[in-house]
Short mmCIF file of C-alpha atoms and ligand atoms in Angstrom, two decimals:
data_model
loop_
_atom_site.label_atom_id
_atom_site.label_comp_id
_atom_site.label_asym_id
_atom_site.label_seq_id
_atom_site.Cartn_x
_atom_site.Cartn_y
_atom_site.Cartn_z
CA MET A 728 0.00 0.00 0.00
CA GLN A 729 1.41 3.37 -1.02
CA SER A 730 1.77 5.63 1.98
CA THR A 731 0.67 9.27 1.73
CA SER A 732 2.80 10.26 4.71
CA SER A 733 6.26 11.42 3.82
CA THR A 734 8.11 12.94 6.75
CA VAL A 735 11.00 11.00 8.21
CA VAL A 736 11.98 11.89 11.77
CA ILE A 737 15.67 11.38 12.56
CA LEU A 738 16.42 10.88 16.24
CA GLY A 739 20.08 11.28 17.20
CA THR A 740 21.51 9.30 20.09
CA GLY A 741 25.27 9.69 19.50
CA GLY A 742 27.77 7.00 18.50
CA THR A 743 30.70 7.00 16.11
CA ILE A 744 28.48 8.38 13.36
CA ALA A 745 28.56 11.60 15.41
CA GLY A 746 32.18 11.13 16.47
CA THR A 747 35.21 13.32 15.80
CA ALA A 748 38.98 12.81 15.75
CA ALA A 749 41.83 15.31 15.42
CA SER A 750 42.88 13.84 12.09
CA ALA A 751 41.05 12.39 9.07
CA ALA A 752 43.42 9.42 9.24
CA ASP A 753 42.45 8.51 12.81
CA ASN A 754 39.78 5.80 12.87
CA THR A 755 40.28 4.51 16.39
CA GLY A 756 41.38 7.39 18.62
CA TYR A 757 38.22 9.45 18.19
CA THR A 758 35.54 10.58 20.60
CA ALA A 759 32.02 9.30 19.88
CA ALA A 760 28.89 11.45 20.17
CA GLN A 761 30.26 14.93 19.47
CA ILE A 762 28.23 16.31 16.54
CA GLY A 763 24.56 17.18 16.90
CA ILE A 764 22.00 15.43 14.72
CA LYS A 765 20.99 18.59 12.83
CA ALA A 766 24.59 19.23 11.79
CA LEU A 767 25.01 15.59 10.75
CA VAL A 768 21.93 15.74 8.54
CA ASP A 769 22.85 19.15 7.11
CA ALA A 770 26.25 17.79 6.10
CA VAL A 771 24.66 15.30 3.67
CA PRO A 772 23.77 17.10 0.43
CA ALA A 773 21.64 14.18 -0.83
CA LEU A 774 19.23 14.76 2.06
CA ALA A 775 18.74 18.47 1.32
CA GLY A 776 15.15 19.40 0.52
CA MET A 777 13.75 16.11 1.78
CA PRO A 778 10.88 16.18 4.30
CA LEU A 779 13.01 15.45 7.36
CA GLU A 780 12.88 16.46 11.01
CA ALA A 781 15.95 16.03 13.19
CA GLU A 782 15.78 15.75 16.97
CA GLN A 783 18.49 15.05 19.53
CA LEU A 784 17.28 12.32 21.90
CA ALA A 785 20.62 11.59 23.56
CA GLN A 786 24.32 12.13 22.88
CA ILE A 787 26.21 9.09 24.16
CA ASP A 788 28.73 6.42 23.28
CA SER A 789 26.41 3.42 22.99
CA LYS A 790 28.60 1.26 25.24
CA ASP A 791 27.05 3.43 27.96
CA MET A 792 23.45 2.86 26.85
CA THR A 793 21.03 2.93 29.79
CA HIS A 794 17.50 1.72 30.39
CA ALA A 795 16.50 5.36 30.97
CA VAL A 796 17.58 6.29 27.44
CA TRP A 797 15.72 3.24 26.09
CA LEU A 798 12.56 4.36 27.86
CA ALA A 799 12.85 7.92 26.51
CA LEU A 800 13.58 6.58 23.03
CA ALA A 801 10.62 4.19 23.00
CA GLN A 802 8.33 7.00 24.12
CA ARG A 803 9.62 9.43 21.49
CA VAL A 804 9.49 6.86 18.69
CA ALA A 805 5.90 5.98 19.62
CA TYR A 806 4.97 9.67 19.68
CA HIS A 807 6.30 10.31 16.18
CA LEU A 808 4.94 7.06 14.72
CA ALA A 809 1.46 8.12 15.78
CA ARG A 810 1.69 11.24 13.56
CA ALA A 811 -0.11 10.69 10.25
CA SER A 812 2.46 12.77 8.38
CA VAL A 813 5.36 10.53 9.46
CA SER A 814 6.30 7.64 7.19
CA GLY A 815 9.10 6.31 9.36
CA ILE A 816 11.81 6.99 11.92
CA VAL A 817 15.57 6.86 11.60
CA ILE A 818 17.67 6.52 14.76
CA THR A 819 21.37 7.29 14.62
CA HIS A 820 23.11 5.12 17.19
CA GLY A 821 26.49 3.75 18.19
CA THR A 822 27.33 0.37 16.67
CA ASP A 823 28.27 -1.27 19.99
CA THR A 824 24.78 -1.83 21.39
CA LEU A 825 22.69 -1.09 18.31
CA GLU A 826 21.39 -4.66 18.13
CA GLU A 827 20.09 -4.46 21.71
CA THR A 828 18.24 -1.19 21.13
CA ALA A 829 16.78 -2.62 17.93
CA TRP A 830 15.38 -5.68 19.69
CA PHE A 831 14.12 -3.66 22.65
CA LEU A 832 12.16 -1.30 20.38
CA GLN A 833 10.82 -4.17 18.27
CA ARG A 834 9.51 -6.06 21.28
CA VAL A 835 7.95 -3.01 22.89
CA LEU A 836 6.54 -1.25 19.82
CA ALA A 837 6.41 -3.80 16.96
CA PRO A 838 5.78 -0.76 14.76
CA ALA A 839 3.60 -0.86 11.67
CA LYS A 840 5.89 1.78 10.10
CA PRO A 841 9.64 1.41 9.61
CA VAL A 842 11.98 2.31 12.47
CA VAL A 843 15.49 2.23 11.07
CA LEU A 844 18.61 2.20 13.20
CA THR A 845 21.80 3.28 11.52
CA ALA A 846 25.36 3.95 12.63
CA ALA A 847 28.92 4.20 11.38
CA MET A 848 32.19 2.39 11.90
CA ARG A 849 34.20 5.54 11.16
CA PRO A 850 33.86 8.95 12.80
CA ALA A 851 32.41 11.85 10.85
CA THR A 852 35.89 13.35 10.48
CA SER A 853 37.38 10.25 8.84
CA ALA A 854 38.52 10.11 5.23
CA GLN A 855 36.56 6.82 5.17
CA ALA A 856 33.41 8.16 6.87
CA ASP A 857 30.56 5.72 6.25
CA GLY A 858 27.94 7.66 8.20
CA PRO A 859 26.61 9.84 5.35
CA GLN A 860 25.81 6.92 3.01
CA ASN A 861 24.33 4.89 5.87
CA LEU A 862 22.12 7.85 6.72
CA ILE A 863 20.98 8.20 3.10
CA ASP A 864 20.19 4.46 2.95
CA ALA A 865 18.34 4.57 6.28
CA VAL A 866 16.14 7.47 5.12
CA CYS A 867 15.43 5.51 1.93
CA VAL A 868 14.18 2.53 3.96
CA ALA A 869 12.17 4.81 6.27
CA HIS A 870 10.35 6.10 3.16
CA GLN A 871 9.82 2.65 1.72
CA PRO A 872 6.18 1.68 1.19
CA GLY A 873 5.46 -1.63 2.86
CA ALA A 874 8.46 -1.46 5.19
CA ARG A 875 7.59 -1.93 8.84
CA GLY A 876 9.13 -2.98 12.11
CA VAL A 877 12.54 -2.20 13.51
CA VAL A 878 15.47 -2.82 11.19
CA ALA A 879 19.14 -1.86 11.03
CA VAL A 880 20.68 -0.36 7.91
CA LEU A 881 24.45 -0.44 7.58
CA ALA A 882 26.93 -0.89 4.73
CA GLY A 883 24.18 -1.22 2.14
CA ALA A 884 22.30 -4.00 3.94
CA VAL A 885 18.97 -4.12 5.78
CA HIS A 886 18.96 -6.43 8.83
CA SER A 887 16.02 -7.47 10.99
CA ALA A 888 16.05 -6.53 14.68
CA HIS A 889 15.84 -10.21 15.60
CA ASP A 890 18.91 -11.31 13.66
CA VAL A 891 21.26 -8.34 13.46
CA HIS A 892 24.51 -8.40 15.42
CA LYS A 893 27.83 -6.64 15.31
CA ALA A 894 30.33 -9.22 14.14
CA HIS A 895 33.52 -7.21 13.65
CA PRO A 896 35.11 -4.50 15.80
CA TYR A 897 36.73 -2.51 12.97
CA ARG A 898 35.66 -3.34 9.41
CA LEU A 899 33.18 -1.03 7.65
CA ASP A 900 30.98 -4.03 6.88
CA ALA A 901 30.69 -5.06 10.52
CA PHE A 902 27.11 -6.33 10.86
CA ARG A 903 25.66 -9.75 10.11
CA SER A 904 22.33 -11.54 10.37
CA GLY A 905 23.71 -15.02 10.95
CA ASP A 906 21.91 -17.97 9.37
CA ALA A 907 18.97 -15.80 8.31
CA GLY A 908 21.00 -13.30 6.30
CA PRO A 909 20.00 -9.70 5.58
CA LEU A 910 16.49 -8.77 4.49
CA ALA A 911 17.64 -6.72 1.52
CA TRP A 912 20.47 -4.81 -0.14
CA ILE A 913 20.13 -1.10 -0.85
CA GLU A 914 21.54 -0.24 -4.22
CA GLU A 915 21.47 3.36 -5.49
CA GLY A 916 18.36 4.13 -3.47
CA ALA A 917 16.50 0.95 -4.44
CA LEU A 918 15.85 -2.09 -2.26
CA ARG A 919 16.64 -5.54 -3.59
CA ALA A 920 14.77 -7.98 -1.34
CA LEU A 921 16.55 -11.17 -0.31
CA ARG A 922 13.86 -12.71 1.88
CA PRO A 923 10.36 -11.77 3.04
CA TRP A 924 10.18 -8.84 5.42
CA PRO A 925 9.30 -10.21 8.89
CA ASP A 926 5.55 -10.03 9.21
CA ASP A 927 5.97 -9.61 12.84
CA VAL A 928 8.05 -11.61 15.17
CA ALA A 929 5.77 -10.81 18.06
CA LEU A 930 3.12 -8.34 18.94
CA GLY A 931 4.48 -5.25 20.64
CA LEU A 932 4.17 -5.34 24.39
CA GLY A 933 3.25 -1.66 24.48
CA LEU A 934 4.67 1.37 26.25
CA ALA A 935 2.51 0.86 29.35
CA LYS A 936 4.56 -2.25 30.05
CA LEU A 937 7.61 -0.07 30.66
CA GLY A 938 6.07 2.28 33.24
CA ALA A 939 7.62 5.70 33.75
CA ASP A 940 10.72 4.78 35.75
CA ALA A 941 13.41 2.65 34.15
CA ALA A 942 15.11 2.29 37.54
CA ALA A 943 12.19 0.04 38.53
CA TRP A 944 12.80 -2.46 35.73
CA PRO A 945 13.72 -5.98 36.81
CA VAL A 946 17.42 -6.73 37.13
CA VAL A 947 18.51 -9.38 34.64
CA GLU A 948 22.16 -10.35 34.23
CA ILE A 949 24.09 -12.56 31.81
CA VAL A 950 26.27 -15.42 33.02
CA ILE A 951 28.61 -17.02 30.50
CA SER A 952 29.38 -20.73 30.67
CA HIS A 953 33.06 -21.21 29.91
CA ALA A 954 36.02 -23.38 30.80
CA GLY A 955 36.73 -22.91 34.50
CA ALA A 956 33.31 -21.32 35.18
CA ARG A 957 32.41 -20.82 38.88
CA GLY A 958 29.00 -20.97 40.52
CA ALA A 959 30.04 -18.20 42.90
CA VAL A 960 29.29 -15.73 40.09
CA VAL A 961 25.65 -16.84 40.07
CA ASP A 962 25.40 -16.61 43.86
CA ALA A 963 26.92 -13.10 43.81
CA LEU A 964 24.51 -11.88 41.14
CA CYS A 965 21.53 -13.23 43.06
CA ALA A 966 22.79 -11.60 46.25
CA ALA A 967 23.08 -8.34 44.30
CA GLY A 968 19.38 -8.47 43.42
CA ALA A 969 19.17 -10.23 40.08
CA GLY A 970 15.63 -11.39 39.39
CA GLY A 971 16.59 -13.15 36.21
CA LEU A 972 19.67 -14.73 34.69
CA VAL A 973 20.44 -15.47 31.07
CA VAL A 974 22.99 -18.23 30.66
CA ALA A 975 25.16 -17.77 27.59
CA ALA A 976 25.54 -21.51 27.16
CA THR A 977 28.09 -23.46 25.21
CA GLY A 978 27.14 -25.08 21.91
CA ASN A 979 23.61 -26.41 21.73
CA GLY A 980 22.67 -25.12 25.18
CA THR A 981 25.08 -26.96 27.44
CA VAL A 982 26.16 -25.49 30.78
CA HIS A 983 29.32 -26.08 32.84
CA GLU A 984 28.63 -28.45 35.73
CA SER A 985 30.10 -25.90 38.17
CA LEU A 986 27.30 -23.49 37.32
CA LEU A 987 24.46 -25.98 37.51
CA SER A 988 24.01 -26.28 41.25
CA ALA A 989 24.24 -22.51 41.69
CA LEU A 990 21.60 -22.03 38.99
CA HIS A 991 19.45 -24.62 40.71
CA ARG A 992 19.77 -22.67 43.99
CA ALA A 993 18.92 -19.45 42.17
CA ARG A 994 15.80 -20.94 40.69
CA ASP A 995 14.72 -22.27 44.09
CA ARG A 996 14.89 -18.67 45.30
CA GLY A 997 12.59 -17.52 42.47
CA VAL A 998 15.22 -16.26 40.06
CA GLN A 999 14.20 -17.02 36.47
CA VAL A 1000 16.80 -18.61 34.23
CA MET A 1001 16.81 -18.40 30.45
CA LEU A 1002 19.19 -20.17 28.11
CA ALA A 1003 20.82 -18.76 24.98
CA THR A 1004 23.73 -20.13 23.05
CA ARG A 1005 27.01 -18.23 22.96
CA CYS A 1006 27.48 -19.50 19.38
CA VAL A 1007 27.35 -16.54 17.02
CA GLU A 1008 25.03 -18.18 14.52
CA GLY A 1009 21.98 -20.38 14.84
CA PRO A 1010 19.44 -21.19 17.55
CA ILE A 1011 19.56 -23.95 20.17
CA VAL A 1012 18.04 -26.96 18.44
CA ALA A 1013 15.64 -28.94 20.59
CA GLY A 1014 15.93 -32.69 20.32
CA ARG A 1015 17.23 -35.76 21.99
CA ARG A 1016 19.84 -33.89 24.01
CA ALA A 1017 17.88 -31.30 25.95
CA PRO A 1018 19.83 -28.40 27.40
CA ALA A 1019 21.14 -29.48 30.78
CA GLY A 1020 18.24 -29.06 33.19
CA LEU A 1021 18.17 -27.73 36.69
CA GLY A 1022 16.80 -31.00 38.03
CA ASN A 1023 14.44 -33.63 36.70
CA HIS A 1024 15.66 -32.66 33.25
CA GLU A 1025 13.23 -29.81 33.01
CA ARG A 1026 14.05 -27.50 30.18
CA TRP A 1027 14.82 -23.83 30.53
CA PRO A 1028 12.69 -21.48 28.49
CA PRO A 1029 13.75 -21.31 24.85
CA THR A 1030 15.04 -18.04 23.43
CA THR A 1031 13.81 -18.49 19.84
CA GLY A 1032 17.32 -18.01 18.55
CA LEU A 1033 18.05 -14.78 20.38
CA SER A 1034 21.62 -13.94 21.29
CA PRO A 1035 22.40 -13.65 25.02
CA VAL A 1036 22.17 -9.84 24.98
CA LYS A 1037 18.76 -9.95 23.30
CA ALA A 1038 17.60 -12.80 25.54
CA ARG A 1039 18.42 -10.52 28.49
CA ILE A 1040 15.97 -7.94 27.13
CA GLU A 1041 13.39 -10.66 26.56
CA LEU A 1042 13.64 -11.92 30.13
CA MET A 1043 13.60 -8.40 31.55
CA LEU A 1044 10.39 -7.63 29.66
CA THR A 1045 8.91 -10.98 30.74
CA LEU A 1046 9.61 -10.19 34.38
CA MET A 1047 7.93 -6.78 34.22
CA PRO A 1048 4.41 -6.64 35.55
CA THR A 1049 1.77 -6.44 32.81
CA SER A 1050 1.67 -2.73 33.33
CA MET A 1051 4.34 -0.96 35.37
CA PRO A 1052 3.07 1.73 37.75
CA PRO A 1053 3.22 5.27 36.38
CA GLN A 1054 5.37 7.77 38.27
CA PRO A 1055 3.51 9.70 41.01
C1 LIG B 1443 29.34 3.55 20.02
O1 LIG B 1443 28.83 2.42 20.00
O2 LIG B 1443 28.72 4.54 20.41
C2 LIG B 1443 30.76 3.74 19.61
C3 LIG B 1443 31.19 2.78 18.59
C4 LIG B 1443 30.51 2.94 17.28
O3 LIG B 1443 29.51 3.63 17.10
O4 LIG B 1443 31.02 2.31 16.31
#
């Protein structure tokens, strides 16, 4: 269906795309989140004259992403999506936690219009700056009729929120979608589809679920199962108030025996445990060898192929009351 709305709202949150270094040759010693979103947009001639609005939501290095910023972002995205004149939203973001923000927004909002996260692997001052083209491609997807849901657009590819992950710390083409692969390529402003656009992974949980105070969100931590793992880590996290634990398990959902009894104790105390594989590609495959149980071979909840960092969001949302109390 052809949309009559045409405005794209660009929300800036910081990241390398807004980063600066002293020299155009410096691609590692820069400071992220220095240039405002209006200046970033104005610096891209191809965007001139387009129906765009730019708004600064945050200005941070995304390694420091907080739940409070996520709450503000979800609220602002929902506000703009509700405007009839808006065809889609672009969010400029750091690459380091982009995949987490993408999944968080998808699960909360499951938007019927496109919400496109984009970023850059080189600062704006670099001779190799990739931000401007990524921004152009992101705006193109945000205008795309039929596009919906939260996606990431980087290096000429469109990735779904469910599958996208940062796979390389330095290369320009740093993002992958694992087994699933990207949704589409963007070539000279046109989308070449590679697989069907997700029709919706899940219904959005809604903003009311989040309440008005991110500090009240359940505490969910990630424990990695590795050689020499110690159950004391689990005990310490529970003592520090964790209400949920995601186990980044080895292989097809296996967990070091040293963690098992501590996880069993945690569950007895009401802490919810969710399993995700630490393998970079592919989901845990159910079958004859169930993931090691916490007793009586019961199975931990599946993560539908989510990475540990996205499973953490999933469990946190699961542990929230149906509707969090609004702030007094
Ligand atoms: C960040 O995640 O904010 C810094 C790194 C990047 O954007 O590439």
